[in-house]
Amino acid sequence: MDFQLSDEQQLIRETAREFCDKEIAPRVRENDRAGRFDRELARKLGEIGYLGAPVAEEYGGRALDYLSYALIVEQVGRADSSARTVVSVQTSLVCGSIERWGTEEQKKQWLPPLCSGDALGCFGLTEPDTGSDAASLRTRAERTDSGWVLSGQKMWISMGNVADVALIFAQSDPDQAHRGLACFLIPTESEGYSSQEIHGKLGLRSSDTAEISLDQVELPEEAMLGEIGDGFKVAMSALDSGRYSVAAGCVGICDGCVEASVEYAKERRQFGVPIARFQLVQELIADMIVRRDAARMLVYRAGDLKDRGEPNTVETSIAKLYATEAAVACADSAVQVHGGSGYVDDYPVERYLRDARVTTLYEGTSQIHKLIIGRDATGENAMTPLSAS
Ligand SMILES: Cc1cc2nc3c(=O)[nH]c(=O)nc-3n(C[C@H](O)[C@H](O)[C@H](O)COP(=O)(O)OP(=O)(O)OC[C@H]3O[C@@H](n4cnc5c(N)ncnc54)[C@H](O)[C@@H]3O)c2cc1C
């Protein structure tokens, strides 16, 4: 593996950093306080090409390699995890799935507006009763003469209230278990589609999160993404990219924690000297740096495998598990370095801590990722009580 970024990749990283400092950082605190989804910022992310960056140019993307995608996501994550959520969901979960599984018509219809930010998408897998055990989802897709009718509930769906199109996973034949799952592209203006905002989140306050109801939503045959029975594969391939994106965003959180802590430690004086001179403060900072660098290397390794078209599900799980836990640990330490000042939003570190916390929960909890890694190492599936017996 080559650890050297190409000139183009360095430029991509620098441009992303400048964009985030200029366009995202100044609005973060107010958006967070107001719990406001910033539609204008989502549009700007599209204009600069950060929504759907790896998508082919003919569909409105920038055809960037996966490592470059991570460099962008890292910078957006350093600035604001709520904005990073827009990039991750739109690019990895929605555009990536349509590009990989969609028909030519579906790609032409949805990818250009999604990549430009004119349209937003969401990814509806989780339900009130099915989270980690996604294959048991209950949303039902029933055949009609002209296509399908969908009914069910989706829970915790990022951008579900603001999306123009929803990727919805549904069961077409309960006897087939996960082989009966199918994925549908649903325009959110469809009759029977409704959503409700979920309030009171610990973090990601300016990210939109929704509960979605599907009440007899009628869809034509062409609304299906992939074939019947492909649903589980569509979801898993989307998550391979989504988890990578979350991990890259977490490297950005770690980096932001290091920067803020170093700066604060050099300025803040106690006992007549900058607190940076205290060994115990340096220990907090050193641990953050080690975690950040290790997380970054794991993300780059997964990206390198993706760019070479090699299997990377386990390496992506390792990167996601490590980077998300690292982000939580770094943010916690960064608050510690800031003392009482770290507990209010004059500094970014309390938001880093609140925003990082969800990353060990979504797109596979840390426990689920340990089970994926353990299964790969041992050949034993410890995911369900049945397979453990
Ligand atoms: C802010 C936010 C945004 C989200 N965005 C989306 C989105 O856009 N689209 C979407 O589809 N979903 C989304 N989610 C849902 C998210 O992916 C789920 O919350 C996650 O998969 C966990 O499911 P759950 O909450 O039902 O927890 P559960 O699956 O009920 O897990 C609860 C606990 O049990 C543990 N557990 C479960 N199974 C096992 C096992 N086999 N072995 C050991 N431990 C286990 C878990 O690790 C966890 O600690 C979002 C969630 C949040 C909070």
PDB file of C-alpha atoms and ligand atoms in Angstrom, residues 89 93 123-126 130-133 155-158 201 204 209 358 361-365 367-368 371 382-384, ligand 1:
ATOM      1  CA  VAL A  89     -26.321   9.004   3.060  1.00  0.00           C
ATOM      2  CA  LEU A  93     -26.311   4.675   0.594  1.00  0.00           C
ATOM      3  CA  PHE A 123     -32.205   4.936   2.905  1.00  0.00           C
ATOM      4  CA  GLY A 124     -34.952   3.107   4.774  1.00  0.00           C
ATOM      5  CA  LEU A 125     -33.816  -0.193   6.205  1.00  0.00           C
ATOM      6  CA  THR A 126     -34.383   0.041   9.970  1.00  0.00           C
ATOM      7  CA  THR A 130     -35.825  -4.539  13.458  1.00  0.00           C
ATOM      8  CA  GLY A 131     -32.471  -2.828  13.805  1.00  0.00           C
ATOM      9  CA  SER A 132     -29.384  -5.052  13.935  1.00  0.00           C
ATOM     10  CA  ASP A 133     -31.472  -7.963  12.658  1.00  0.00           C
ATOM     11  CA  MET A 155     -37.534   4.137  11.987  1.00  0.00           C
ATOM     12  CA  TRP A 156     -34.516   6.422  12.474  1.00  0.00           C
ATOM     13  CA  ILE A 157     -34.233   7.302   8.806  1.00  0.00           C
ATOM     14  CA  SER A 158     -31.713  10.074   8.160  1.00  0.00           C
ATOM     15  CA  LYS A 201     -31.474  13.553  19.797  1.00  0.00           C
ATOM     16  CA  LEU A 204     -26.544  15.210  15.090  1.00  0.00           C
ATOM     17  CA  THR A 209     -34.091  11.994  11.351  1.00  0.00           C
ATOM     18  CA  VAL A 358     -24.273   7.766  17.376  1.00  0.00           C
ATOM     19  CA  LEU A 361     -24.743   2.662  16.885  1.00  0.00           C
ATOM     20  CA  TYR A 362     -25.731   3.150  13.269  1.00  0.00           C
ATOM     21  CA  GLU A 363     -24.624   1.275  10.164  1.00  0.00           C
ATOM     22  CA  GLY A 364     -23.940  -1.694  12.422  1.00  0.00           C
ATOM     23  CA  THR A 365     -23.367  -1.273  16.148  1.00  0.00           C
ATOM     24  CA  GLN A 367     -21.065  -5.280  18.707  1.00  0.00           C
ATOM     25  CA  ILE A 368     -22.287  -6.252  15.232  1.00  0.00           C
ATOM     26  CA  LEU A 371     -19.311 -10.310  15.289  1.00  0.00           C
ATOM     27  CA  ALA A 382     -22.121 -15.830  16.673  1.00  0.00           C
ATOM     28  CA  MET A 383     -24.709 -13.353  15.331  1.00  0.00           C
ATOM     29  CA  THR A 384     -27.799 -15.387  16.290  1.00  0.00           C
TER      30      THR A 384
HETATM   31  C1  LIG B   1     -29.449   9.260  14.359  1.00  0.00           C
HETATM   32  C2  LIG B   1     -29.681   7.955  13.677  1.00  0.00           C
HETATM   33  C3  LIG B   1     -29.716   7.903  12.289  1.00  0.00           C
HETATM   34  C4  LIG B   1     -29.976   6.701  11.639  1.00  0.00           C
HETATM   35  N1  LIG B   1     -30.084   6.681  10.265  1.00  0.00           N
HETATM   36  C5  LIG B   1     -30.534   5.545   9.650  1.00  0.00           C
HETATM   37  C6  LIG B   1     -30.834   5.549   8.245  1.00  0.00           C
HETATM   38  O1  LIG B   1     -30.638   6.552   7.545  1.00  0.00           O
HETATM   39  N2  LIG B   1     -31.344   4.415   7.690  1.00  0.00           N
HETATM   40  C7  LIG B   1     -31.575   3.282   8.430  1.00  0.00           C
HETATM   41  O2  LIG B   1     -32.053   2.300   7.862  1.00  0.00           O
HETATM   42  N3  LIG B   1     -31.285   3.257   9.768  1.00  0.00           N
HETATM   43  C8  LIG B   1     -30.778   4.352  10.382  1.00  0.00           C
HETATM   44  N4  LIG B   1     -30.507   4.336  11.735  1.00  0.00           N
HETATM   45  C9  LIG B   1     -30.788   3.121  12.491  1.00  0.00           C
HETATM   46  C10 LIG B   1     -29.532   2.399  12.948  1.00  0.00           C
HETATM   47  O3  LIG B   1     -28.875   1.821  11.850  1.00  0.00           O
HETATM   48  C11 LIG B   1     -29.952   1.389  14.025  1.00  0.00           C
HETATM   49  O4  LIG B   1     -30.259   2.150  15.183  1.00  0.00           O
HETATM   50  C12 LIG B   1     -28.877   0.368  14.298  1.00  0.00           C
HETATM   51  O5  LIG B   1     -28.787  -0.534  13.228  1.00  0.00           O
HETATM   52  C13 LIG B   1     -29.144  -0.423  15.583  1.00  0.00           C
HETATM   53  O6  LIG B   1     -30.432  -0.941  15.592  1.00  0.00           O
HETATM   54  P1  LIG B   1     -31.370  -0.704  16.868  1.00  0.00           P
HETATM   55  O7  LIG B   1     -31.333   0.743  17.208  1.00  0.00           O
HETATM   56  O8  LIG B   1     -32.673  -1.326  16.588  1.00  0.00           O
HETATM   57  O9  LIG B   1     -30.632  -1.471  18.039  1.00  0.00           O
HETATM   58  P2  LIG B   1     -30.770  -3.037  18.370  1.00  0.00           P
HETATM   59  O10 LIG B   1     -30.510  -3.854  17.155  1.00  0.00           O
HETATM   60  O11 LIG B   1     -32.029  -3.257  19.109  1.00  0.00           O
HETATM   61  O12 LIG B   1     -29.531  -3.218  19.356  1.00  0.00           O
HETATM   62  C14 LIG B   1     -29.594  -2.874  20.738  1.00  0.00           C
HETATM   63  C15 LIG B   1     -28.318  -3.409  21.409  1.00  0.00           C
HETATM   64  O13 LIG B   1     -28.263  -4.845  21.273  1.00  0.00           O
HETATM   65  C16 LIG B   1     -27.035  -5.216  20.668  1.00  0.00           C
HETATM   66  N5  LIG B   1     -27.224  -6.380  19.807  1.00  0.00           N
HETATM   67  C17 LIG B   1     -28.175  -6.586  18.862  1.00  0.00           C
HETATM   68  N6  LIG B   1     -27.991  -7.762  18.257  1.00  0.00           N
HETATM   69  C18 LIG B   1     -26.898  -8.333  18.820  1.00  0.00           C
HETATM   70  C19 LIG B   1     -26.187  -9.555  18.631  1.00  0.00           C
HETATM   71  N7  LIG B   1     -26.536 -10.456  17.710  1.00  0.00           N
HETATM   72  N8  LIG B   1     -25.111  -9.812  19.430  1.00  0.00           N
HETATM   73  C20 LIG B   1     -24.699  -8.907  20.331  1.00  0.00           C
HETATM   74  N9  LIG B   1     -25.314  -7.731  20.563  1.00  0.00           N
HETATM   75  C21 LIG B   1     -26.392  -7.447  19.816  1.00  0.00           C
HETATM   76  C22 LIG B   1     -26.603  -4.000  19.851  1.00  0.00           C
HETATM   77  O14 LIG B   1     -25.205  -4.004  19.591  1.00  0.00           O
HETATM   78  C23 LIG B   1     -27.039  -2.867  20.765  1.00  0.00           C
HETATM   79  O15 LIG B   1     -26.058  -2.668  21.757  1.00  0.00           O
HETATM   80  C24 LIG B   1     -30.179   5.519  12.397  1.00  0.00           C
HETATM   81  C25 LIG B   1     -30.103   5.575  13.800  1.00  0.00           C
HETATM   82  C26 LIG B   1     -29.868   6.764  14.432  1.00  0.00           C
HETATM   83  C27 LIG B   1     -29.832   6.785  15.939  1.00  0.00           C
END
